[in-house]
Amino acid sequence: MSIEKEILELRKEIEEHNRNYYVLDNPTISDYEYDILLHKLIRLEEEHPEFDDANSPTKRVGGVALKEFEQVSHGVQMQSLGDVFSKEEILDFDKRVAQGLEGEGYEYVVEMKIDGLSVSLEYENGRFVRGSTRGDGNVGENITENLKTIKSIPLVLPEKVERLEVRGEVYMPKASFEALNEERKNSNEPLFANPRNAAAGSLRQLDSKITAKRNLDIFVFNIQQTTKELETHSEGFEWLKSLGFKVSPRRQVFSTMEEAFDEIQRIGEERPTLPFDIDGAVVKVNSLRQRETLGTTTKVPKWAIAYKFPAERQETTVEDIIVQIGRTGVITPNAVLTPVRVAGSTVSRATLHNEDFIREKDLKIGDHVLIQKAGDIIPEVVEVLKEKRTGAEREFHMPAVCPACGEPLFREEGEAATRCVSTNCPAQKVRSIIHFASRGAMDIEGLGDAVVEQLVDAGLISNTADLFYLEFMDIVGLERFGEKSAQNLVDAIEKAKENPLDRLLCGLGIRLIGAKAAKNIAGHFKNMDAVMSATVEEVAAIDDVGDKMAESLVHYFSEPETKDLIERMKAAGVNMIAEERPSGGVLEGKTFVLTGTLPTLKRSEAQKLIEEKGGKVSGSVSKKTDFVVAGEDAGSKLDKANALGISVITEEELLEIIK
C-alpha cells in the first residue's frame, strides 16, 4: 500500500470513529486504540508533509452539534488534549515545556481524567446563564435546562463574579449506572453499555425531567475565562471550590515530571476502586502566565498532556463460534464466551470480524482468551492464551452455505469478507431496511431497528419499497402504536419521498457506495434512469469513484429484483431526481481546491459559497483544477498547484470573484 493511500484510509477510519464517539455516542473501539491510530496518522503526516490536508482529523477537535439543540459558539475554544502512553512520551512533553519556557522554573498539576461528557458552564454576575456541550470545540449544543438538573452545579454563586466560564466533565457514578440499568432491565428497555454513554444520552434528552432522574454528577476542572485575577491553576481550583463547585478530585502540584509520573502510576493502580470511571490522568502547567507563553496549536494546548490508560482486559473461554449476517450479506463470526465481567458489565459474546482474523489469532473453540471492550462497549478477543491449551480445542470452519437462506457463500479474491450474495436472503432484508431508514440515508424518523423488525414480523413489509405502501390502519393496530405515533410514522415516510436522489442511492445499501459516492453519482447522472443505464466506464469516470465502486453499482442495477424495487418506488411517488445544483453562477464550470486555514471562513462555508455560485470543490489538485484557494499553513496541495501552474488565490480574491 502506498503511503498516500495509507494516510487517506487512516483519515477515513479516524473520522468514522470521531462520528461514532462524539455525535452518535456509539464508539466501536477503545480510546486507547483510537489514540494509537491517531498517533500513527500524526507520525505519517509529519514524515510526509506532501500529503498534508487541513481537513485531516489531526487538525480538528472532533464532533459536531446535533440539530435537536440550539447551537452555541464558544467564546474560548474547548480544545482536546494531546495523548501519550508511556513515560518516554511524558518526558518528551516535559522537554518541550522546558524549551518553551527557556529555562524558567515551572510546576505541574496532576488530575484524574474523568470519562464523561465535557461541558461549559457560563455565569454572569454570579448567576448560571448557559451550559453547553463541547461539540466541535468551537460550536456546541445548548443543554442549559438539562445541566440545571445536576445538583452539584451551583445556580447562584456566593460571590457576584461579573464573568465566569468553567469547563467540567459530566459523568454518571458507577452505582447510579448499575441502578439505572437494573431499572431498564425490569422495564424491558435496552441497557446502556457503560456510564459514559449513559451520561451522554441523559444530557441529550429533550425532556429535562428524564435527565433529572438519571443522577448525573460533574467535576469542574478548568477556568475558561473570568474577570477575577488568578496566577495559578491550583489557585483557581481553590477559588472554584469556595464558590461551591465540585472540582476535580485528587489534584496535586509537583515540581518535577518524575514526581508527576509517580502520581500517574498511583492513579492507575487505584482506577478499579474508584466510584466513577476514568481513562487516564492529566498533567498541566500550573502557572497561567506560563500557559500563555507556551500557547496552543489549532487542536491542543502546549501546556497540558493526557496520559491514557489501556483498556481493561479479562480472561475467559471460547465455548463456541457462531455466525451473523449483516445487511450487505457479510457473514461475521462471533465468539460465545463463558460470561465474565469487563469494564462494568457482563460479557458473553465477542466479535471475531472475519475468517482471516480467526486464522491470524490461531483461535480455536475451547481456547482461553483475553478480551476487552472496544470503546468500552463492544467486546473483542485481543489475545489467545495458547499455553493453556489441553488438546481438546477444535478448529472453526466458515459455513459453506448461508444459515438464513441456504444459498452458497462467496468470498471474493483479495477480500477478507465472506458473503451471502442472494438478494432473497431474509436476514439481509431486515438490515437493509434499517439502513435505508437511517439518518445518513433516507432519515425516516421513528423507523428504528425495533419498529422495522416489528413491521417485518407482522408481514407488512419485506423490502424497502413496501415502506411507501404502508397505511395508517396497517400500523395503528400494532403493539405500542397509538393513533399519534402511527400517523407520525406515516408522515415521516411520506416526507422521505421528497429526498434527493443521492439519499436514495445511499439508502439502497449498494456495496462500496457511501454517502459521498452517492452524491457524486447523483450529481453526475441527474436521475435514476440514467444511473441504472450507466456503464462501468461511465461511472468510474466520475471524480472520487473507483473501478470497484463502479462495478458494484452497475452489478446492483443489473439485478431483476433491483429493477422491480425501483419501479415500485417510482409508482409510490419516491423522488428519483438529483438535487439541483446552482447553474448560471459566476463560478459555473470552475473547479476549486481549498487548502490551509482561511482567515475568516471555515472550509465548509467556503465550499458552500463556491457551490452556491455554480462552482465545484474537489479534495485533490489535478490538471482539471482551475483555482486553489490557499490559507495559512497550506501544504502539499499548494506545492502541487504551483508545480502544475494552477492559479493560487486568497480568500479575499475568492470573495472578489464571487462578487
XYZ file of C-alpha atoms in Angstrom:
659
model
C 0.000 0.000 0.000
C 1.324 3.459 -0.896
C 1.971 5.996 1.885
C -0.657 8.351 0.428
C -3.304 5.614 0.381
C -2.416 4.564 3.932
C -2.814 8.176 5.121
C -6.151 8.573 3.319
C -7.512 5.317 4.750
C -6.371 6.238 8.263
C -8.114 9.622 7.988
C -11.314 7.971 6.833
C -11.207 5.396 9.637
C -10.497 8.016 12.332
C -13.256 10.328 11.090
C -15.726 7.450 11.281
C -14.640 6.761 14.862
C -14.974 10.508 15.602
C -18.580 10.447 14.447
C -19.356 7.269 16.397
C -17.840 8.720 19.591
C -18.742 12.426 19.527
C -22.045 12.511 17.550
C -23.679 9.122 17.978
C -22.297 8.257 21.461
C -21.607 4.830 19.995
C -17.832 4.184 19.916
C -16.674 0.945 18.306
C -13.049 0.928 19.531
C -11.411 1.798 22.827
C -9.951 5.240 23.445
C -6.550 3.593 23.672
C -6.896 2.008 20.196
C -8.244 5.266 18.778
C -5.288 7.181 20.178
C -2.859 4.668 18.638
C -4.492 5.213 15.219
C -4.309 8.985 15.637
C -0.656 8.864 16.669
C 0.133 6.739 13.631
C -1.521 9.301 11.354
C 0.312 12.183 13.062
C 3.623 10.415 12.507
C 2.899 9.678 8.838
C 1.819 13.275 8.178
C 4.960 14.615 9.847
C 7.149 12.287 7.785
C 5.291 13.063 4.543
C 4.247 16.757 4.557
C 3.487 16.491 0.823
C 0.220 14.779 1.790
C -0.843 17.486 4.251
C -4.559 18.311 4.410
C -6.174 20.975 6.585
C -9.235 18.698 6.877
C -7.241 15.872 8.453
C -8.619 14.644 11.821
C -5.233 15.550 13.315
C -6.167 19.238 12.857
C -9.583 19.216 14.366
C -11.126 18.575 17.780
C -13.854 16.263 16.557
C -17.663 16.126 16.862
C -20.493 18.410 15.703
C -23.558 19.926 17.370
C -26.758 17.922 16.962
C -29.721 19.582 15.265
C -32.135 18.996 18.151
C -30.468 21.693 20.293
C -29.729 25.363 19.749
C -26.112 25.894 18.742
C -23.706 27.796 20.994
C -20.498 29.455 19.798
C -17.802 29.113 22.460
C -16.035 32.352 23.401
C -12.957 30.288 24.303
C -12.304 27.181 22.224
C -12.892 23.960 24.144
C -9.811 22.121 22.997
C -8.948 18.466 23.360
C -5.647 17.238 24.832
C -2.658 15.592 23.239
C -2.330 11.981 24.365
C 0.673 9.915 25.472
C 1.016 6.277 26.507
C 4.496 5.910 28.012
C 6.941 7.519 30.418
C 9.216 8.383 27.487
C 6.453 10.413 25.849
C 5.683 12.166 29.141
C 9.351 13.146 29.492
C 9.387 14.376 25.871
C 6.449 16.642 26.745
C 8.423 17.908 29.752
C 11.369 18.769 27.463
C 9.090 20.753 25.158
C 7.727 22.709 28.125
C 11.277 23.455 29.374
C 12.317 24.642 25.914
C 9.205 26.802 25.572
C 9.847 28.465 28.942
C 13.576 28.958 28.174
C 14.927 27.676 31.487
C 12.322 29.319 33.726
C 11.142 27.182 36.660
C 7.685 25.627 36.494
C 5.270 23.296 38.290
C 2.767 20.665 37.176
C -0.718 19.828 38.431
C -1.783 16.169 38.026
C -5.506 15.317 37.914
C -7.666 12.303 37.142
C -9.118 12.246 33.622
C -12.823 11.661 34.192
C -14.564 9.616 31.470
C -17.728 11.571 30.771
C -19.063 14.394 28.593
C -17.251 17.740 28.554
C -19.411 20.829 29.111
C -19.092 24.583 29.523
C -20.867 26.443 32.350
C -21.274 30.221 31.980
C -22.019 32.665 34.810
C -22.824 36.368 34.711
C -22.874 38.393 37.934
C -22.755 35.159 39.902
C -25.721 33.502 38.167
C -25.701 30.440 35.884
C -26.880 31.661 32.475
C -25.910 28.975 29.988
C -24.459 25.477 29.703
C -23.340 23.734 26.546
C -21.567 20.667 25.204
C -18.131 20.884 23.594
C -19.395 19.940 20.117
C -16.532 20.518 17.679
C -14.687 22.747 20.147
C -15.955 25.959 18.584
C -19.707 25.277 18.407
C -21.644 23.085 20.831
C -25.198 22.343 21.967
C -27.230 24.417 24.417
C -28.210 21.994 27.207
C -28.763 24.573 29.958
C -32.031 23.129 31.269
C -30.584 19.625 31.499
C -27.474 20.842 33.309
C -29.642 22.643 35.844
C -30.899 19.237 36.988
C -27.413 18.271 38.205
C -27.450 19.155 41.840
C -23.698 19.691 42.182
C -23.802 22.584 39.684
C -24.341 25.851 41.603
C -27.020 28.034 40.036
C -26.116 31.112 42.118
C -22.556 31.728 43.316
C -21.807 33.169 46.754
C -19.544 35.735 45.072
C -21.040 38.057 42.457
C -18.409 37.386 39.782
C -19.034 39.586 36.759
C -17.997 36.961 34.234
C -17.013 33.309 34.701
C -16.910 30.344 32.345
C -15.745 26.975 33.631
C -15.301 23.616 31.996
C -16.272 20.343 33.601
C -16.919 16.670 32.912
C -20.436 15.344 33.449
C -20.440 11.689 34.448
C -22.663 9.006 35.909
C -21.363 7.299 39.080
C -20.929 3.531 38.761
C -23.599 2.842 41.384
C -26.118 5.047 39.583
C -25.290 3.335 36.299
C -25.919 -0.125 37.783
C -29.216 1.021 39.314
C -30.343 2.642 36.031
C -29.610 -0.492 34.011
C -31.387 -2.670 36.564
C -34.437 -0.416 36.254
C -34.298 -0.545 32.444
C -33.909 -4.330 32.528
C -37.047 -4.652 34.659
C -38.903 -2.422 32.193
C -37.674 -4.423 29.157
C -35.763 -1.401 27.880
C -32.353 -1.675 26.151
C -29.428 -1.376 28.565
C -26.742 1.315 28.420
C -23.310 -0.037 27.518
C -21.285 1.996 30.050
C -21.561 5.019 32.376
C -20.157 7.460 29.797
C -22.815 6.583 27.218
C -25.493 6.714 29.879
C -24.348 10.212 30.896
C -24.132 11.455 27.300
C -27.553 10.051 26.443
C -29.052 11.578 29.576
C -27.641 15.042 28.882
C -29.041 14.981 25.344
C -32.614 14.275 26.412
C -35.024 16.855 25.023
C -37.107 16.420 28.184
C -35.075 17.648 31.171
C -37.326 15.664 33.504
C -35.721 12.476 32.197
C -32.262 13.938 32.801
C -33.207 14.806 36.365
C -33.928 11.131 37.119
C -30.517 9.930 35.913
C -28.463 11.059 38.948
C -25.691 12.711 36.932
C -22.743 14.479 38.540
C -19.904 16.757 37.447
C -16.282 17.553 38.235
C -15.160 21.054 37.193
C -11.547 21.024 36.014
C -10.739 24.335 34.291
C -11.494 28.065 34.224
C -12.111 29.050 30.614
C -12.451 32.784 31.251
C -13.128 35.105 34.187
C -12.892 38.699 35.319
C -11.080 37.610 38.500
C -7.268 37.808 38.534
C -5.573 34.468 39.170
C -1.965 33.340 38.939
C -2.093 29.541 39.001
C -4.344 26.639 38.086
C -4.188 25.314 41.657
C -5.233 28.728 42.995
C -8.169 28.622 40.565
C -9.215 25.236 41.943
C -9.347 26.558 45.495
C -11.353 29.585 44.373
C -13.835 27.423 42.447
C -14.188 25.185 45.476
C -15.005 28.223 47.601
C -17.710 29.177 45.084
C -19.421 25.813 45.587
C -18.176 23.891 42.563
C -17.364 20.217 42.791
C -13.814 20.324 41.443
C -11.505 17.591 40.158
C -10.709 15.015 42.863
C -7.143 14.128 43.773
C -5.293 17.093 42.288
C -1.698 17.716 43.371
C 1.136 20.080 42.459
C 4.594 18.677 41.613
C 7.881 20.399 40.850
C 9.270 17.662 38.550
C 7.843 15.377 35.876
C 9.336 12.338 37.662
C 7.161 13.119 40.683
C 4.183 13.772 38.437
C 4.620 10.411 36.698
C 4.719 8.602 40.037
C 1.317 10.148 40.775
C 0.003 8.985 37.384
C 1.000 5.431 38.265
C -0.701 5.682 41.663
C -3.900 6.880 39.987
C -3.727 3.949 37.554
C -3.444 1.474 40.439
C -6.489 3.000 42.171
C -8.590 3.127 38.985
C -10.596 -0.099 39.588
C -11.643 1.004 43.110
C -12.964 4.456 42.157
C -16.738 5.106 42.260
C -16.574 6.702 38.784
C -14.819 5.883 35.509
C -11.508 7.446 34.488
C -9.498 6.714 31.343
C -6.226 8.417 32.271
C -4.510 11.238 34.110
C -3.894 14.834 33.008
C -0.697 16.836 33.557
C -0.969 20.653 33.306
C 1.481 23.521 33.759
C 0.340 25.283 36.927
C 1.223 28.924 36.094
C -1.427 30.685 33.972
C 1.170 33.186 32.736
C 3.422 30.361 31.591
C 0.484 28.777 29.799
C 0.130 31.971 27.786
C 3.823 31.804 26.943
C 3.591 28.182 25.771
C 0.414 28.808 23.754
C -1.666 26.268 21.797
C -1.913 24.601 18.404
C -5.186 24.659 16.434
C -6.176 21.447 18.224
C -4.443 21.126 21.593
C -2.772 23.290 24.272
C 1.028 23.033 24.534
C 0.862 23.270 28.333
C -1.118 20.089 29.049
C -0.988 16.400 28.155
C -3.184 13.363 28.857
C -1.661 10.035 29.863
C -4.098 7.348 28.662
C -4.560 4.024 30.427
C -5.052 0.892 28.277
C -8.463 -0.812 28.208
C -9.295 -3.331 30.945
C -8.714 -6.972 29.941
C -10.192 -10.164 31.410
C -9.648 -13.880 30.807
C -12.463 -16.181 29.662
C -13.107 -19.243 27.457
C -14.474 -19.512 23.904
C -17.329 -22.008 24.256
C -18.432 -21.821 20.604
C -18.212 -19.711 17.433
C -21.426 -18.752 15.635
C -22.044 -16.540 12.573
C -24.231 -13.474 11.991
C -25.387 -11.984 8.662
C -25.092 -8.230 8.035
C -27.229 -6.043 5.753
C -24.754 -6.352 2.848
C -24.610 -10.125 3.238
C -21.311 -10.189 5.134
C -21.014 -13.230 7.406
C -19.432 -12.249 10.727
C -18.221 -14.912 13.174
C -18.852 -14.260 16.875
C -17.362 -15.982 19.900
C -19.729 -17.383 22.528
C -17.857 -16.805 25.790
C -18.034 -18.056 29.334
C -19.637 -14.956 30.927
C -17.105 -12.596 32.528
C -17.361 -9.056 33.917
C -15.417 -6.452 31.896
C -15.492 -2.658 32.282
C -18.694 -2.605 34.300
C -20.851 -5.235 32.587
C -21.069 -8.989 31.983
C -19.788 -10.115 28.576
C -20.830 -13.389 26.901
C -20.200 -12.597 23.196
C -17.320 -11.044 21.224
C -16.923 -10.178 17.548
C -14.287 -12.120 15.582
C -14.594 -9.892 12.471
C -13.835 -12.433 9.704
C -12.198 -15.767 8.926
C -8.751 -14.183 8.467
C -8.921 -12.698 11.974
C -9.551 -16.162 13.417
C -6.649 -17.659 11.441
C -4.238 -14.833 12.354
C -5.051 -15.279 16.062
C -4.920 -19.070 15.652
C -8.161 -19.084 17.645
C -9.951 -22.363 18.360
C -13.203 -23.303 20.042
C -12.328 -24.066 23.672
C -9.397 -21.634 23.851
C -8.684 -19.441 26.880
C -8.558 -15.812 25.674
C -8.120 -12.260 26.913
C -10.951 -9.927 25.983
C -11.560 -6.201 26.250
C -14.293 -3.811 25.210
C -13.600 -1.739 22.109
C -14.703 1.770 23.050
C -15.522 0.240 26.438
C -18.578 -1.140 24.621
C -18.004 -3.859 22.015
C -16.256 -6.971 23.387
C -13.386 -8.339 21.317
C -10.704 -11.015 21.628
C -7.234 -9.457 21.923
C -5.072 -12.481 22.764
C -5.241 -16.277 22.682
C -3.620 -17.953 25.714
C -2.145 -20.892 23.815
C -0.119 -22.056 26.799
C -3.423 -23.092 28.445
C -4.472 -25.462 25.648
C -5.350 -29.052 26.629
C -5.632 -30.599 23.168
C -9.437 -30.683 23.319
C -9.749 -27.409 21.360
C -11.480 -27.514 17.929
C -10.861 -25.657 14.654
C -13.588 -23.349 13.347
C -14.611 -23.501 9.683
C -16.766 -20.884 7.959
C -20.039 -22.452 6.736
C -20.325 -23.230 3.012
C -23.949 -22.056 2.783
C -25.874 -19.154 4.297
C -27.563 -20.214 7.568
C -30.537 -17.935 6.802
C -31.366 -18.864 3.201
C -29.242 -21.921 2.361
C -27.582 -20.308 -0.656
C -23.815 -20.831 -1.246
C -21.497 -18.291 0.417
C -18.910 -16.407 -1.632
C -15.539 -14.843 -0.835
C -14.089 -12.554 -3.493
C -10.361 -12.849 -4.099
C -8.411 -10.207 -2.192
C -11.242 -9.547 0.311
C -11.493 -10.696 3.919
C -15.300 -10.836 3.948
C -17.364 -13.927 3.210
C -20.801 -13.022 1.821
C -24.238 -14.313 1.036
C -24.996 -12.807 -2.388
C -28.608 -13.947 -2.579
C -30.977 -10.986 -2.941
C -33.732 -13.064 -1.301
C -31.851 -13.688 1.940
C -34.305 -12.864 4.780
C -31.541 -11.878 7.244
C -30.214 -9.229 4.870
C -33.621 -7.765 4.161
C -34.270 -6.575 7.716
C -30.850 -4.966 7.996
C -31.239 -3.382 4.545
C -34.492 -1.731 5.599
C -32.910 -0.493 8.845
C -30.056 1.067 6.851
C -32.487 2.566 4.318
C -34.361 4.390 7.092
C -31.234 5.560 8.960
C -30.247 9.209 9.435
C -27.402 9.080 6.893
C -29.733 7.646 4.236
C -33.483 8.383 3.908
C -33.741 9.660 7.512
C -37.215 8.266 8.303
C -37.889 9.435 11.846
C -39.403 6.805 14.129
C -38.375 3.868 11.936
C -35.710 2.344 14.171
C -34.468 -1.237 14.426
C -37.264 -2.498 16.669
C -40.017 -0.942 14.527
C -38.551 -2.395 11.312
C -38.402 -5.870 12.883
C -41.956 -5.425 14.135
C -43.232 -4.477 10.668
C -41.382 -7.407 9.058
C -42.644 -9.886 11.678
C -46.200 -8.624 11.105
C -45.832 -9.327 7.369
C -46.393 -5.683 6.455
C -43.033 -5.175 4.713
C -40.383 -7.400 3.172
C -38.287 -4.784 1.331
C -37.675 -1.030 1.236
C -40.305 -0.329 -1.431
C -43.007 -1.807 0.822
C -42.449 1.073 3.259
C -44.057 3.524 0.837
C -47.254 1.473 0.658
C -47.833 1.357 4.414
C -51.080 2.962 5.563
C -52.260 4.346 8.863
C -54.608 1.398 9.508
C -51.751 -1.081 8.954
C -49.713 0.453 11.761
C -52.192 1.698 14.339
C -53.139 -1.801 15.441
C -49.568 -2.830 16.261
C -48.217 -3.072 19.804
C -47.012 0.306 21.219
C -48.541 2.192 18.266
C -51.297 4.614 19.129
C -53.032 6.915 16.658
C -50.489 9.705 17.049
C -47.384 7.518 16.721
C -48.871 5.663 13.749
C -49.687 8.922 11.973
C -46.215 10.306 12.757
C -44.589 7.301 11.094
C -46.823 7.537 8.016
C -45.992 11.260 7.759
C -42.261 10.588 8.130
C -42.350 8.010 5.321
C -44.303 10.416 3.124
C -41.747 13.150 3.786
C -38.919 10.770 2.851
C -40.345 10.502 -0.673
C -39.077 14.038 -1.288
C -35.439 13.231 -0.527
C -32.994 13.918 -3.372
C -31.544 11.086 -5.462
C -28.238 10.863 -3.572
C -30.010 9.948 -0.318
C -31.974 7.243 -2.104
C -28.806 5.825 -3.695
C -27.100 5.797 -0.301
C -30.139 4.163 1.310
C -30.218 1.293 -1.169
C -27.125 -0.080 0.573
C -25.133 -0.778 -2.598
C -21.800 -2.320 -1.642
C -18.947 0.255 -1.553
C -21.339 3.160 -2.284
C -21.438 5.514 0.688
C -22.942 8.984 1.096
C -20.134 10.853 -0.714
C -20.039 8.494 -3.702
C -23.853 8.588 -3.898
C -23.786 12.389 -4.024
C -21.162 12.420 -6.785
C -23.031 9.810 -8.830
C -26.385 11.568 -8.423
C -24.856 14.933 -9.332
C -23.319 13.457 -12.486
C -26.264 11.446 -13.866
C -29.072 13.705 -12.533
C -31.790 10.995 -12.442
C -32.286 7.343 -11.534
C -32.902 6.146 -15.108
C -29.506 7.489 -16.183
C -27.835 5.844 -13.185
C -29.467 2.488 -13.918
C -28.399 2.506 -17.575
C -24.808 3.676 -16.924
C -21.830 1.520 -17.857
C -18.904 0.688 -15.589
C -16.685 3.018 -17.630
C -19.136 5.917 -17.328
C -19.457 5.539 -13.556
C -15.711 5.068 -12.994
C -15.044 8.337 -14.860
C -16.762 10.320 -12.067
C -14.453 12.086 -9.612
C -13.734 10.043 -6.461
C -15.495 6.933 -7.829
C -13.174 3.986 -8.487
C -13.471 0.901 -10.669
C -14.667 -1.426 -7.893
C -17.353 1.044 -6.825
C -18.482 1.355 -10.461
C -18.613 -2.423 -10.894
C -20.634 -2.787 -7.691
C -23.144 -0.117 -8.761
C -23.661 -1.484 -12.264
C -23.996 -5.048 -10.965
C -26.583 -3.944 -8.388
C -28.791 -2.269 -11.004
C -28.467 -5.225 -13.391
C -30.380 -7.457 -10.957
C -34.086 -8.002 -11.880
C -35.049 -7.636 -8.203
C -33.454 -4.173 -8.112
C -35.341 -3.036 -11.194
C -38.639 -4.215 -9.693
C -37.800 -2.430 -6.414
C -37.110 0.892 -8.162
C -40.254 0.646 -10.308
C -42.381 0.115 -7.199
C -40.743 3.142 -5.533
C -41.403 5.252 -8.626
C -45.054 4.182 -8.616
C -45.299 5.183 -4.942
C -44.055 8.697 -5.779
C -40.482 8.449 -4.456
C -38.302 11.183 -5.942
C -35.756 9.909 -8.478
C -34.199 13.267 -9.397
C -30.937 14.730 -8.103
C -30.891 17.933 -6.101
C -30.441 20.849 -8.481
C -27.039 22.453 -8.272
C -26.969 26.202 -8.900
C -26.459 26.988 -12.579
C -25.563 30.153 -14.367
C -23.440 31.350 -11.435
C -20.207 33.237 -11.852
C -18.238 30.124 -10.904
C -20.074 27.663 -13.156
C -17.726 25.122 -14.709
C -14.868 26.035 -12.383
C -13.204 23.553 -10.006
C -11.671 24.765 -6.740
C -9.435 23.138 -4.143
C -9.266 24.562 -0.605
C -6.074 24.231 1.431
C -4.742 25.692 4.678
C -6.620 27.754 7.263
C -8.604 30.614 5.739
C -8.664 33.985 7.586
C -12.416 34.273 8.184
C -14.244 31.376 6.525
C -14.473 27.796 7.680
C -13.767 25.211 4.980
C -17.452 24.232 4.862
C -18.504 27.884 4.499
C -16.120 28.485 1.609
C -17.307 25.319 -0.106
C -20.941 26.352 0.282
C -20.234 29.790 -1.232
C -18.484 28.228 -4.216
C -21.226 25.683 -4.840
C -23.966 28.325 -4.494
C -22.308 30.200 -7.339
C -22.172 27.111 -9.556
C -18.607 26.028 -8.814
C -17.293 22.658 -7.687
C -14.949 21.871 -4.799
C -12.559 18.930 -5.135
C -10.441 17.283 -2.444
C -7.323 16.958 -4.575
C -5.334 19.061 -7.046
C -5.188 17.866 -10.653
C -4.924 19.309 -14.165
C -8.707 19.776 -14.023
C -8.371 22.226 -11.093
C -8.969 25.881 -12.026
C -8.140 27.589 -8.717
C -6.509 26.659 -5.421
C -7.714 28.820 -2.520
C -4.777 28.868 -0.084
C -4.798 29.950 3.540
C -2.294 29.800 6.372
C -0.214 26.597 6.655
C -1.154 25.433 3.147
C 0.796 22.261 2.432
C 1.307 19.797 -0.396
C -1.772 20.921 -2.341
C -0.235 24.375 -2.716
C 3.065 22.827 -3.836
C 1.283 20.679 -6.406
C -0.715 23.680 -7.687
C 2.474 25.666 -8.206
C 4.098 22.718 -9.968
C 1.135 22.382 -12.350
C 0.860 26.137 -12.920
C -2.646 26.347 -11.422
C -3.889 29.748 -10.237
C -3.498 30.184 -6.472
C -5.784 32.773 -4.859
C -6.530 34.031 -1.356
C -9.874 34.020 0.437
C -10.173 37.757 -0.297
C -9.630 37.145 -4.009
C -12.232 34.347 -3.964
C -14.802 36.690 -2.431
C -13.977 39.330 -5.039
C -14.554 36.812 -7.850
C -17.893 35.819 -6.312
C -18.955 39.461 -6.081
